[in-house]
GROMACS .gro file of N, CA and C in nm:
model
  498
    1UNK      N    1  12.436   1.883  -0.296
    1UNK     CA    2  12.334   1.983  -0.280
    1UNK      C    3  12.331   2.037  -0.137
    2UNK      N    4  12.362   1.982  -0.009
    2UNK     CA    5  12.382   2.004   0.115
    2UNK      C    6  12.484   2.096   0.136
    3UNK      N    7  12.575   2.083   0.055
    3UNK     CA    8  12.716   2.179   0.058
    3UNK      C    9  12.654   2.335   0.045
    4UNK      N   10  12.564   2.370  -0.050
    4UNK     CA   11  12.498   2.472  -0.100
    4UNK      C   12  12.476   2.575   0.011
    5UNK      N   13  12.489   2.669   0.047
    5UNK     CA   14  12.466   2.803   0.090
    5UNK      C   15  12.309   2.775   0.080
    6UNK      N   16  12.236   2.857   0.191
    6UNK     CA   17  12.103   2.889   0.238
    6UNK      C   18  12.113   3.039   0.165
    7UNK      N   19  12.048   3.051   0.020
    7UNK     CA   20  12.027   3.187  -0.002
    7UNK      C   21  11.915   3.247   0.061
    8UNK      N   22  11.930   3.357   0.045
    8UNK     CA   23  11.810   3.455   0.116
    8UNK      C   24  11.728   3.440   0.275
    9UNK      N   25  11.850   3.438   0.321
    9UNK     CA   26  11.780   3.374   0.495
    9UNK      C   27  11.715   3.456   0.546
   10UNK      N   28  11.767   3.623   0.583
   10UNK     CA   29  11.658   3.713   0.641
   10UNK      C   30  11.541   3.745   0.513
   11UNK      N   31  11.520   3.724   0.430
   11UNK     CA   32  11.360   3.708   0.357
   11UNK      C   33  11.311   3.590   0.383
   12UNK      N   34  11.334   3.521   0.388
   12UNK     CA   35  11.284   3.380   0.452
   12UNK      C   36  11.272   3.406   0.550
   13UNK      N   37  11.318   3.409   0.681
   13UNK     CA   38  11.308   3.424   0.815
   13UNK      C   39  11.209   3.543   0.843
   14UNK      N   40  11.155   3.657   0.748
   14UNK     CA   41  11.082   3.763   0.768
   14UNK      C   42  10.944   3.682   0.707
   15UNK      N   43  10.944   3.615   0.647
   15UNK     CA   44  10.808   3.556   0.571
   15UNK      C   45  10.787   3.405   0.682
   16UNK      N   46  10.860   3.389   0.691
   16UNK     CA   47  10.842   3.255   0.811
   16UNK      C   48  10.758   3.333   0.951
   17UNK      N   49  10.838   3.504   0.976
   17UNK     CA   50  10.796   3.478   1.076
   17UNK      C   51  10.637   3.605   1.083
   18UNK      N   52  10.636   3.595   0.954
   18UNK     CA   53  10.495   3.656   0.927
   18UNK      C   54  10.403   3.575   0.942
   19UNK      N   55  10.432   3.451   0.892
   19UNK     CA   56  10.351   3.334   0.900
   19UNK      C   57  10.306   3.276   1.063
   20UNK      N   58  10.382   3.290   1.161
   20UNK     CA   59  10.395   3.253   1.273
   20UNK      C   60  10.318   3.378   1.337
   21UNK      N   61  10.311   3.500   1.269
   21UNK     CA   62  10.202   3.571   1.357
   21UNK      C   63  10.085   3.544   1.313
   22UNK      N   64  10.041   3.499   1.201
   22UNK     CA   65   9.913   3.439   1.152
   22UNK      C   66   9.827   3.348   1.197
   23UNK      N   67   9.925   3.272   1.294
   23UNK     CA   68   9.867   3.143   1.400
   23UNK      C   69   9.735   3.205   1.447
   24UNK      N   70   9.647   3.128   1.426
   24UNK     CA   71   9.481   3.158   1.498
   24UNK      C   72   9.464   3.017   1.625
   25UNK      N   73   9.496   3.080   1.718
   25UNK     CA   74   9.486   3.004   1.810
   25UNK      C   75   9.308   2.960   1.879
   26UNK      N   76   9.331   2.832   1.938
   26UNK     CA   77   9.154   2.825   2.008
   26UNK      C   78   9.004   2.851   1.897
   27UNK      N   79   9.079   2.780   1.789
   27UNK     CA   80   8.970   2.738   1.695
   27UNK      C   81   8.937   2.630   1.652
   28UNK      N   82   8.986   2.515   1.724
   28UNK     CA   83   8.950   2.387   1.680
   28UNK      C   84   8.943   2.321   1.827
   29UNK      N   85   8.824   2.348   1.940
   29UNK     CA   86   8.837   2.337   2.002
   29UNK      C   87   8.766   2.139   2.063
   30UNK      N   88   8.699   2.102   1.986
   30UNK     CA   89   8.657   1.942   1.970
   30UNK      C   90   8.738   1.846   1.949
   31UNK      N   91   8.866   1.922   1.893
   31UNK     CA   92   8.969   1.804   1.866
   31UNK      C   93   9.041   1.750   1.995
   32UNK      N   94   9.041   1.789   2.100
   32UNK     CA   95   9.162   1.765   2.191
   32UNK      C   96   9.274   1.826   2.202
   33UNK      N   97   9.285   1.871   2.157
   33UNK     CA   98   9.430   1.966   2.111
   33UNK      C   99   9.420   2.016   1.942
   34UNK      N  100   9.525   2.086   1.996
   34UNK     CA  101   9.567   2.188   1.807
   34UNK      C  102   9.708   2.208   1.823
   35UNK      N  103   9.792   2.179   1.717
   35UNK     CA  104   9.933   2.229   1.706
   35UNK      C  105   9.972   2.278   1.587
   36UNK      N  106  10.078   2.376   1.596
   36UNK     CA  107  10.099   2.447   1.458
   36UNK      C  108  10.244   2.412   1.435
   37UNK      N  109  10.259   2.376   1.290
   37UNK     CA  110  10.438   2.372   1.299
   37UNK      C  111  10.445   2.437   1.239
   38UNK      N  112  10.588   2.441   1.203
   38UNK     CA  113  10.685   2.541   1.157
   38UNK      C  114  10.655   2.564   1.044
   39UNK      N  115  10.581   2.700   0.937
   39UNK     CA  116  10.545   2.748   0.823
   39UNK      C  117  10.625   2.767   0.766
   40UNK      N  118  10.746   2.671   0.692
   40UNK     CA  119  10.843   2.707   0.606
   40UNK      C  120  10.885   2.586   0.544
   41UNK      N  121  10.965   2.582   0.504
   41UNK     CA  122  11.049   2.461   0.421
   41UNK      C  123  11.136   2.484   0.520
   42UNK      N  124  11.209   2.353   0.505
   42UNK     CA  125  11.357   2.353   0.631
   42UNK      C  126  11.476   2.382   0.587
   43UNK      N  127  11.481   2.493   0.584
   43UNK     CA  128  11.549   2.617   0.545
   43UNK      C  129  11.620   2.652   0.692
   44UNK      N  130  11.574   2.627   0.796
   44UNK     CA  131  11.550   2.693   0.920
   44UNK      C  132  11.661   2.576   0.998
   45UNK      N  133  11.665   2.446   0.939
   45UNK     CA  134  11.783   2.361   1.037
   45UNK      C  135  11.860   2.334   0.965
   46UNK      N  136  11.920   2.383   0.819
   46UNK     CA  137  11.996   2.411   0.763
   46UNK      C  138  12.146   2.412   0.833
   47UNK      N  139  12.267   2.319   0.878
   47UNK     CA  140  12.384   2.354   0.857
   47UNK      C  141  12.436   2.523   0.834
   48UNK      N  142  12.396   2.508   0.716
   48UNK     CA  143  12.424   2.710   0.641
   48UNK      C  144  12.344   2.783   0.650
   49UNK      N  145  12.246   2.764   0.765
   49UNK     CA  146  12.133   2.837   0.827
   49UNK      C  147  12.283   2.928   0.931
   50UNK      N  148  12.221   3.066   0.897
   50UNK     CA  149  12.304   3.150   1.007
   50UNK      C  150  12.218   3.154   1.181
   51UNK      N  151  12.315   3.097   1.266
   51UNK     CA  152  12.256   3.068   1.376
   51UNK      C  153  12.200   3.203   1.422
   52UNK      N  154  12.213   3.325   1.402
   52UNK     CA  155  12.127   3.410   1.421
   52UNK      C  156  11.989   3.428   1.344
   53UNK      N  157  11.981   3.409   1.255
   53UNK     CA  158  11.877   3.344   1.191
   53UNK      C  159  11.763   3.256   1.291
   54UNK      N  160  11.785   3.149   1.320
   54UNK     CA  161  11.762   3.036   1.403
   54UNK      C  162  11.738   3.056   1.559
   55UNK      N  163  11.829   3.224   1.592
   55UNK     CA  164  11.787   3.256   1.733
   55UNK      C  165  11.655   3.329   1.700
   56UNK      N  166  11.661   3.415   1.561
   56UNK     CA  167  11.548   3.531   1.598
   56UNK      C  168  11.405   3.378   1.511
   57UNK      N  169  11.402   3.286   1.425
   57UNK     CA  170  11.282   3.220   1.481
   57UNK      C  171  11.237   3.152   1.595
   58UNK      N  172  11.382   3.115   1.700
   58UNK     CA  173  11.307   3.088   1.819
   58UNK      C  174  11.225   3.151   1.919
   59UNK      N  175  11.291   3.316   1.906
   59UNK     CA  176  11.278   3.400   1.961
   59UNK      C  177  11.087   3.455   1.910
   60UNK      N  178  11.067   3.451   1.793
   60UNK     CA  179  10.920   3.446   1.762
   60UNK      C  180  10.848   3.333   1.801
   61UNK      N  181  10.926   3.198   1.836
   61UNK     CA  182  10.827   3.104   1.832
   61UNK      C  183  10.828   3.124   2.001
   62UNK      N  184  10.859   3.115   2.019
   62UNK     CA  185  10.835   3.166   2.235
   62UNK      C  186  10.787   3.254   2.246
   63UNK      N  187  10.763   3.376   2.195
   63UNK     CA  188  10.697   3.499   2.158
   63UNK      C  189  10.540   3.453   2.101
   64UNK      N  190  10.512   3.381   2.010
   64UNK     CA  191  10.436   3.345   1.957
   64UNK      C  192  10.350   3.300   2.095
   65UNK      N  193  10.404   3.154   2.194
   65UNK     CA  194  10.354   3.093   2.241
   65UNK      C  195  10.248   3.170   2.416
   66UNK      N  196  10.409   3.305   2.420
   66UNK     CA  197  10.336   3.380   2.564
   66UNK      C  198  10.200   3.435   2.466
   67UNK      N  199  10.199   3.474   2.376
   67UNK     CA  200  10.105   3.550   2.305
   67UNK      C  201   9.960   3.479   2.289
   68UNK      N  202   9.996   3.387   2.301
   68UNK     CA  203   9.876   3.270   2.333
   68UNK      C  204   9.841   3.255   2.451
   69UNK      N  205   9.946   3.226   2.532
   69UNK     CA  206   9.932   3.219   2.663
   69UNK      C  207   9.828   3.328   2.735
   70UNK      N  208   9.860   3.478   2.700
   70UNK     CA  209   9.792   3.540   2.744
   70UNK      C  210   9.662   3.579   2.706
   71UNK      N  211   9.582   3.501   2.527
   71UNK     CA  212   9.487   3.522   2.497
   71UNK      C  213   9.378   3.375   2.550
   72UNK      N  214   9.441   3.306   2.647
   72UNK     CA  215   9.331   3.195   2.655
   72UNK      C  216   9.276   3.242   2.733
   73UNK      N  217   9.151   3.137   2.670
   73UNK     CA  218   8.982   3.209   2.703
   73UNK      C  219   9.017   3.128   2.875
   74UNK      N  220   8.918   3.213   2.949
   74UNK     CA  221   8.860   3.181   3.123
   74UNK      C  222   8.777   3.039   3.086
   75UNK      N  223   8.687   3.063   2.985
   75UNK     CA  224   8.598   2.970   3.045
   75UNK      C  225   8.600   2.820   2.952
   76UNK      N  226   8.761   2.768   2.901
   76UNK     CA  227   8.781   2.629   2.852
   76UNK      C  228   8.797   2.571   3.024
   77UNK      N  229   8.707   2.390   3.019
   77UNK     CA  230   8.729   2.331   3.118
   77UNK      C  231   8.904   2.285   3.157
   78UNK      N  232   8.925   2.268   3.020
   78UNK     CA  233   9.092   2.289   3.025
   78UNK      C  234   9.178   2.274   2.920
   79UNK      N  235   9.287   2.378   2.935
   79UNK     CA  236   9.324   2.425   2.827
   79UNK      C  237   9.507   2.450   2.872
   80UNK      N  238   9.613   2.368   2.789
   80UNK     CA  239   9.734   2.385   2.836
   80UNK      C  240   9.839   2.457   2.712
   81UNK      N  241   9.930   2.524   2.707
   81UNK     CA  242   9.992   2.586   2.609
   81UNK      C  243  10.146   2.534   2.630
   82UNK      N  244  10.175   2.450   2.488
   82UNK     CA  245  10.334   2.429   2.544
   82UNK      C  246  10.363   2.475   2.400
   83UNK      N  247  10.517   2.541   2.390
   83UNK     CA  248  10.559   2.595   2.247
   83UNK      C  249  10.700   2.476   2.296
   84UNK      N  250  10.736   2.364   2.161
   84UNK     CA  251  10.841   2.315   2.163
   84UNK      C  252  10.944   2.361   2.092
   85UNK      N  253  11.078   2.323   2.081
   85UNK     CA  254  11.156   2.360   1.992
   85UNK      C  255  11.267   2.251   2.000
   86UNK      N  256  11.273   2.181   1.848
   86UNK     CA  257  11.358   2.072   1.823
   86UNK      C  258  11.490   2.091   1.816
   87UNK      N  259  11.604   2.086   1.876
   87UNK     CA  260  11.709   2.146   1.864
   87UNK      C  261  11.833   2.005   1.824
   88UNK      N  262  11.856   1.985   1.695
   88UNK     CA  263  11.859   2.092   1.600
   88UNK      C  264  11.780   2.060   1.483
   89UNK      N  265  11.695   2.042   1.505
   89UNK     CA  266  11.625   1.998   1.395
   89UNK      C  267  11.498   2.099   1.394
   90UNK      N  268  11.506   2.220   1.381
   90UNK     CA  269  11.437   2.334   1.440
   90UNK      C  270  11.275   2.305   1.352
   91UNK      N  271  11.281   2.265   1.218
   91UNK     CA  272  11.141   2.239   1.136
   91UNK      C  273  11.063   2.161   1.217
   92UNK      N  274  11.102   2.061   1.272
   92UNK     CA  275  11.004   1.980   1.352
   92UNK      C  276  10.940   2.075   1.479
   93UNK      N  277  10.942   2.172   1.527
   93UNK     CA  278  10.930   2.263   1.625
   93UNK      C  279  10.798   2.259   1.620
   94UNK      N  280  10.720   2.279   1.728
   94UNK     CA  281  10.552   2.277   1.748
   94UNK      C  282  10.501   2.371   1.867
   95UNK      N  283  10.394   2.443   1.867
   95UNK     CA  284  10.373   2.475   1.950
   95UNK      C  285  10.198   2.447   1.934
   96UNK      N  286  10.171   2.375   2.092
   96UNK     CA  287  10.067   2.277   2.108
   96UNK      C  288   9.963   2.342   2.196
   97UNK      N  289   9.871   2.283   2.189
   97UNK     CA  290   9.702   2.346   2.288
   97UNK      C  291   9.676   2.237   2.310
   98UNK      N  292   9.646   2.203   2.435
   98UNK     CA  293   9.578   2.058   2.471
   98UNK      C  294   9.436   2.130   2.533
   99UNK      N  295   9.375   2.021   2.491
   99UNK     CA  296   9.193   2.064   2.554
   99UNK      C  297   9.145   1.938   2.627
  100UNK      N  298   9.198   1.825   2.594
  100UNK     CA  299   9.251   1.699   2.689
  100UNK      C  300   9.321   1.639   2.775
  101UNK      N  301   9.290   1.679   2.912
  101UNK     CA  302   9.340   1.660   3.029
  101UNK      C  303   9.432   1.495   3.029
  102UNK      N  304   9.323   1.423   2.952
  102UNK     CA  305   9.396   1.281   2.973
  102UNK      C  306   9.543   1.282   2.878
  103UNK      N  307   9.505   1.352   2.734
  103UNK     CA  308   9.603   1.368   2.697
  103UNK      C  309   9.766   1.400   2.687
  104UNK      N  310   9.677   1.545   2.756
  104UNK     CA  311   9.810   1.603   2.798
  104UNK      C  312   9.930   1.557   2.918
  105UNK      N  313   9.818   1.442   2.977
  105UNK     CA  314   9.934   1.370   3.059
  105UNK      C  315   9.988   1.268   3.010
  106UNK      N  316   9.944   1.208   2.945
  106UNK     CA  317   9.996   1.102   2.844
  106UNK      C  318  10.121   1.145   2.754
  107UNK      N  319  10.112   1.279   2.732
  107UNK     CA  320  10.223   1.286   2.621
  107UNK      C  321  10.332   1.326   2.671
  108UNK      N  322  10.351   1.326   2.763
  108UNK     CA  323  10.524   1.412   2.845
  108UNK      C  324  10.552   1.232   2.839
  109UNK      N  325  10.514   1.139   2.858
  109UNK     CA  326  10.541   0.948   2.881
  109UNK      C  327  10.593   0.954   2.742
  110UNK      N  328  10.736   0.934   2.687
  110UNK     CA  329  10.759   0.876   2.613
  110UNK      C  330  10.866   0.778   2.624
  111UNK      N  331  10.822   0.660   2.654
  111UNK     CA  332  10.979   0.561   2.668
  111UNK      C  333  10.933   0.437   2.608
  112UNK      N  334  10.915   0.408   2.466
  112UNK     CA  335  10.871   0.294   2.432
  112UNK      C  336  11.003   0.276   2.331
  113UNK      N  337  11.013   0.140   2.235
  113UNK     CA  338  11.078   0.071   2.217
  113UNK      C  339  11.167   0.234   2.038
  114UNK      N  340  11.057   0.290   1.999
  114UNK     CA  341  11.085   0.383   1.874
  114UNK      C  342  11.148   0.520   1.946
  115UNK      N  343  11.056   0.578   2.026
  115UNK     CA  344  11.079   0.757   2.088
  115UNK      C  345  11.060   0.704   2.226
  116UNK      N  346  11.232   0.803   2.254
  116UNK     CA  347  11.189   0.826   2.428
  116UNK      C  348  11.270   0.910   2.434
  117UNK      N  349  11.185   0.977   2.606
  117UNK     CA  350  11.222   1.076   2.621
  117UNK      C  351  11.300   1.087   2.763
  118UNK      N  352  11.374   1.196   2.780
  118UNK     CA  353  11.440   1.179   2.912
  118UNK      C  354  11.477   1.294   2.982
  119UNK      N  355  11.408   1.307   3.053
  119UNK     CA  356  11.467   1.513   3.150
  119UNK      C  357  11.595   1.526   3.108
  120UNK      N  358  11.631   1.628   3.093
  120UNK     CA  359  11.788   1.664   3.080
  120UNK      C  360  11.797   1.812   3.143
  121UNK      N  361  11.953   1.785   3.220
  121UNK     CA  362  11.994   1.938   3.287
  121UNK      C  363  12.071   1.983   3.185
  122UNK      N  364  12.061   2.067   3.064
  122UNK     CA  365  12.126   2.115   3.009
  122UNK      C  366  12.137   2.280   3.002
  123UNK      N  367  12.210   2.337   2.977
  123UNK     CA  368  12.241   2.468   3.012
  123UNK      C  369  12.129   2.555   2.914
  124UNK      N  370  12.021   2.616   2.947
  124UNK     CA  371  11.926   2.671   2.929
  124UNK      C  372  11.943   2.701   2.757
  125UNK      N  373  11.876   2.665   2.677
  125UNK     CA  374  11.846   2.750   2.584
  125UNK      C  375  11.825   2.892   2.517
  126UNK      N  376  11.746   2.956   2.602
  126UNK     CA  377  11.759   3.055   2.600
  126UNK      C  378  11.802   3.172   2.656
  127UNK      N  379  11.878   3.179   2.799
  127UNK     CA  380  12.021   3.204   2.815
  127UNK      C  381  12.160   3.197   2.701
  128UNK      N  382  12.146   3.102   2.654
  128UNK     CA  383  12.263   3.071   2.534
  128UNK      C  384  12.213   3.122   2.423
  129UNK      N  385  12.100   3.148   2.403
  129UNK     CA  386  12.096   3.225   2.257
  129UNK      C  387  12.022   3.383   2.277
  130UNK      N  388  12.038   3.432   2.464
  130UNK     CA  389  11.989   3.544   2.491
  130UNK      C  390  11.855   3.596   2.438
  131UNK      N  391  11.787   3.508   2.448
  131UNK     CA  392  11.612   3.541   2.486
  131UNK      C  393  11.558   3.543   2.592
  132UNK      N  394  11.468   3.612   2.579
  132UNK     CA  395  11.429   3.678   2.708
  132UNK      C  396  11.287   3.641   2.672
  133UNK      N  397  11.253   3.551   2.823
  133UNK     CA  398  11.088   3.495   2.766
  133UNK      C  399  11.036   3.498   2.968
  134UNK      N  400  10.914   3.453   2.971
  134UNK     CA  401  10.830   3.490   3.145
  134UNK      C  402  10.845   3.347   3.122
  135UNK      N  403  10.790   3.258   3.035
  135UNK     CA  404  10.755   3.086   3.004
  135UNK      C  405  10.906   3.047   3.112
  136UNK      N  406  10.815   2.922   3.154
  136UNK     CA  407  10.898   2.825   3.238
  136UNK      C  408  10.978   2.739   3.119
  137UNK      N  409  11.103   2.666   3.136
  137UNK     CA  410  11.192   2.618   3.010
  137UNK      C  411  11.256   2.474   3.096
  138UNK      N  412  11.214   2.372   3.037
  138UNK     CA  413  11.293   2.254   3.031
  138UNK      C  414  11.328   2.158   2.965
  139UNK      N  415  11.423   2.085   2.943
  139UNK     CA  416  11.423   2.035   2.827
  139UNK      C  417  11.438   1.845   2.844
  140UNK      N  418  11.462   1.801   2.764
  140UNK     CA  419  11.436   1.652   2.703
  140UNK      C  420  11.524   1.613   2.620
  141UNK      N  421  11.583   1.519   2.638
  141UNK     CA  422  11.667   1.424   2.529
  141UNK      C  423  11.561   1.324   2.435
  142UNK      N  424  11.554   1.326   2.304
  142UNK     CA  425  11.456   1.249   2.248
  142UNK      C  426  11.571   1.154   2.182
  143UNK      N  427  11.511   1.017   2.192
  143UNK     CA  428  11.580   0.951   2.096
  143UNK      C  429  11.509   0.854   2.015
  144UNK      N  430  11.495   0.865   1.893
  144UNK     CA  431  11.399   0.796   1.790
  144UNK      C  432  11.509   0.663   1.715
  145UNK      N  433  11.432   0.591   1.700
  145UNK     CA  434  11.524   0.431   1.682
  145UNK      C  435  11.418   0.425   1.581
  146UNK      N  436  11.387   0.352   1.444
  146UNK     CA  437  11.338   0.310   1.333
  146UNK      C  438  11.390   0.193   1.309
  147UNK      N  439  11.360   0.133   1.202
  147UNK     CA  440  11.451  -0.017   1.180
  147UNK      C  441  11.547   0.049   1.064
  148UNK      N  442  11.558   0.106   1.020
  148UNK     CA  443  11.691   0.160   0.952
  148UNK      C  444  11.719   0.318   1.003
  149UNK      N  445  11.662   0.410   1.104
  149UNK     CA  446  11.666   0.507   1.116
  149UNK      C  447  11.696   0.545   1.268
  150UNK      N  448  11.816   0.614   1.285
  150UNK     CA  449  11.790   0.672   1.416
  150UNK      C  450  11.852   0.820   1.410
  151UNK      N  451  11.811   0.909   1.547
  151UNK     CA  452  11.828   1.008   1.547
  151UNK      C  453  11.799   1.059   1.704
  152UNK      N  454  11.885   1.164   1.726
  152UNK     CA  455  11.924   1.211   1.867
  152UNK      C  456  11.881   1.347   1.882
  153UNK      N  457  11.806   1.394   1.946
  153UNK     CA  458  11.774   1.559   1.973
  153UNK      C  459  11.753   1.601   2.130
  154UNK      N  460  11.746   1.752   2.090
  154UNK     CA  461  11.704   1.791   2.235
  154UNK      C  462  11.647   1.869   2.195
  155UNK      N  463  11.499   1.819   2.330
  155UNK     CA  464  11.376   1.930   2.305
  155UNK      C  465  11.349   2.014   2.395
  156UNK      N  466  11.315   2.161   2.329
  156UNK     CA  467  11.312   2.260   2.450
  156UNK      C  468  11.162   2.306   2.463
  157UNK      N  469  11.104   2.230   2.565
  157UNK     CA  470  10.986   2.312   2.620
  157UNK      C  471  10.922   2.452   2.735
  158UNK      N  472  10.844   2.514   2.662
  158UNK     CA  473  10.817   2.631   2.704
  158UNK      C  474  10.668   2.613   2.720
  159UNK      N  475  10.641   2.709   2.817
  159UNK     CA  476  10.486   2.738   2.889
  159UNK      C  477  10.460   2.647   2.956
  160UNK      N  478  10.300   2.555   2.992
  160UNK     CA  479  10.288   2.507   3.092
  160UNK      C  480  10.286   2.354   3.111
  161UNK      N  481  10.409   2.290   3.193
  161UNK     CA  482  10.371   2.160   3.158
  161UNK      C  483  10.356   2.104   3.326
  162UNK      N  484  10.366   1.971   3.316
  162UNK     CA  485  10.326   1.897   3.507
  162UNK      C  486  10.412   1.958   3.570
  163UNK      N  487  10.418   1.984   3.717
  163UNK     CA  488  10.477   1.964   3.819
  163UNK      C  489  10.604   1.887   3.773
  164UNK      N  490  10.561   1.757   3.796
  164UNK     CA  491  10.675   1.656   3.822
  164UNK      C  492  10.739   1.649   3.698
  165UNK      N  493  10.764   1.743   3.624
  165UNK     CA  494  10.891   1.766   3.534
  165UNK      C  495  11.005   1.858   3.593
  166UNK      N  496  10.887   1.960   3.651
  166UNK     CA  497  10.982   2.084   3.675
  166UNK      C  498  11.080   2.060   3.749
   0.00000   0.00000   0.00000
């Protein structure tokens, strides 16, 4: 079934990324944060996903995230915008609101015994797939260990995160 061709990718990719303008940002503001994932079936990290395909949803989901960026309210005590992107595992992709200061420092720390994370100099993301975004971009090696499961990615973050990443 994996062998199978991704039918209908630009209708999918046009309804995915209808869905991604639908995001209502700064409405759940008691929780600590809000994150939205990826509105599709994983269609999107598909093998026989056409990598142009896969540039123009990144290209909405960084789009998506300045678009936020520039609608946050003045008067949250604090309020941070990061849009991720799982590469290649693009469904897992998130783009996050923290309203928790403690939080949001807590979550760039991942080095425990399941997920960790690790700065990586890798050759820009979006340079290589020619997007054009204002968002600051760095990325992360994740590596997830399970007791029968592991798996290797790189994550590309956009908008605003600490200092001491950059």
């Amino acid at each position: 079934m994996d062998q199978a061709r991704v039918r209908g990718q630009h209708r999918k990719l046009r309804c995915l990324i209808r869905h991604i303008e639908e995001f209502n940002a700064f409405e759940h503001l008691g929780l600590g944060y809000e994150h939205f994932h990826v509105p599709s079936g994983q269609f999107i990290e598909s093998p026989k996903t056409s990598g142009r395909i896969k540039t123009e949803f990144a290209r909405a989901w960084i789009q998506k995230a300045e678009e936020m960026l520039s609608q946050k309210p003045n008067d949250l005590p604090f309020c941070k915008i990061v849009a991720m992107i799982d590469e290649p595992y693009f469904w897992n992709s998130q783009i996050i609101i923290f309203y928790d200061e403690e939080y949001y420092r807590s979550f760039w720390h991942r080095s425990g015994p399941v997920q960790t994370w690790e700065v990586s100099k890798q050759m820009s993301f979006t340079r290589r797939r020619n997007i054009a975004t204002i968002l600051p971009e760095i990325s992360m090696k994740e590596t997830i260990h399970d007791d029968d499961f592991s798996r290797k990615s790189v994550l590309w973050f956009y908008g605003e995160f600490p200092e001491e990443l950059r």
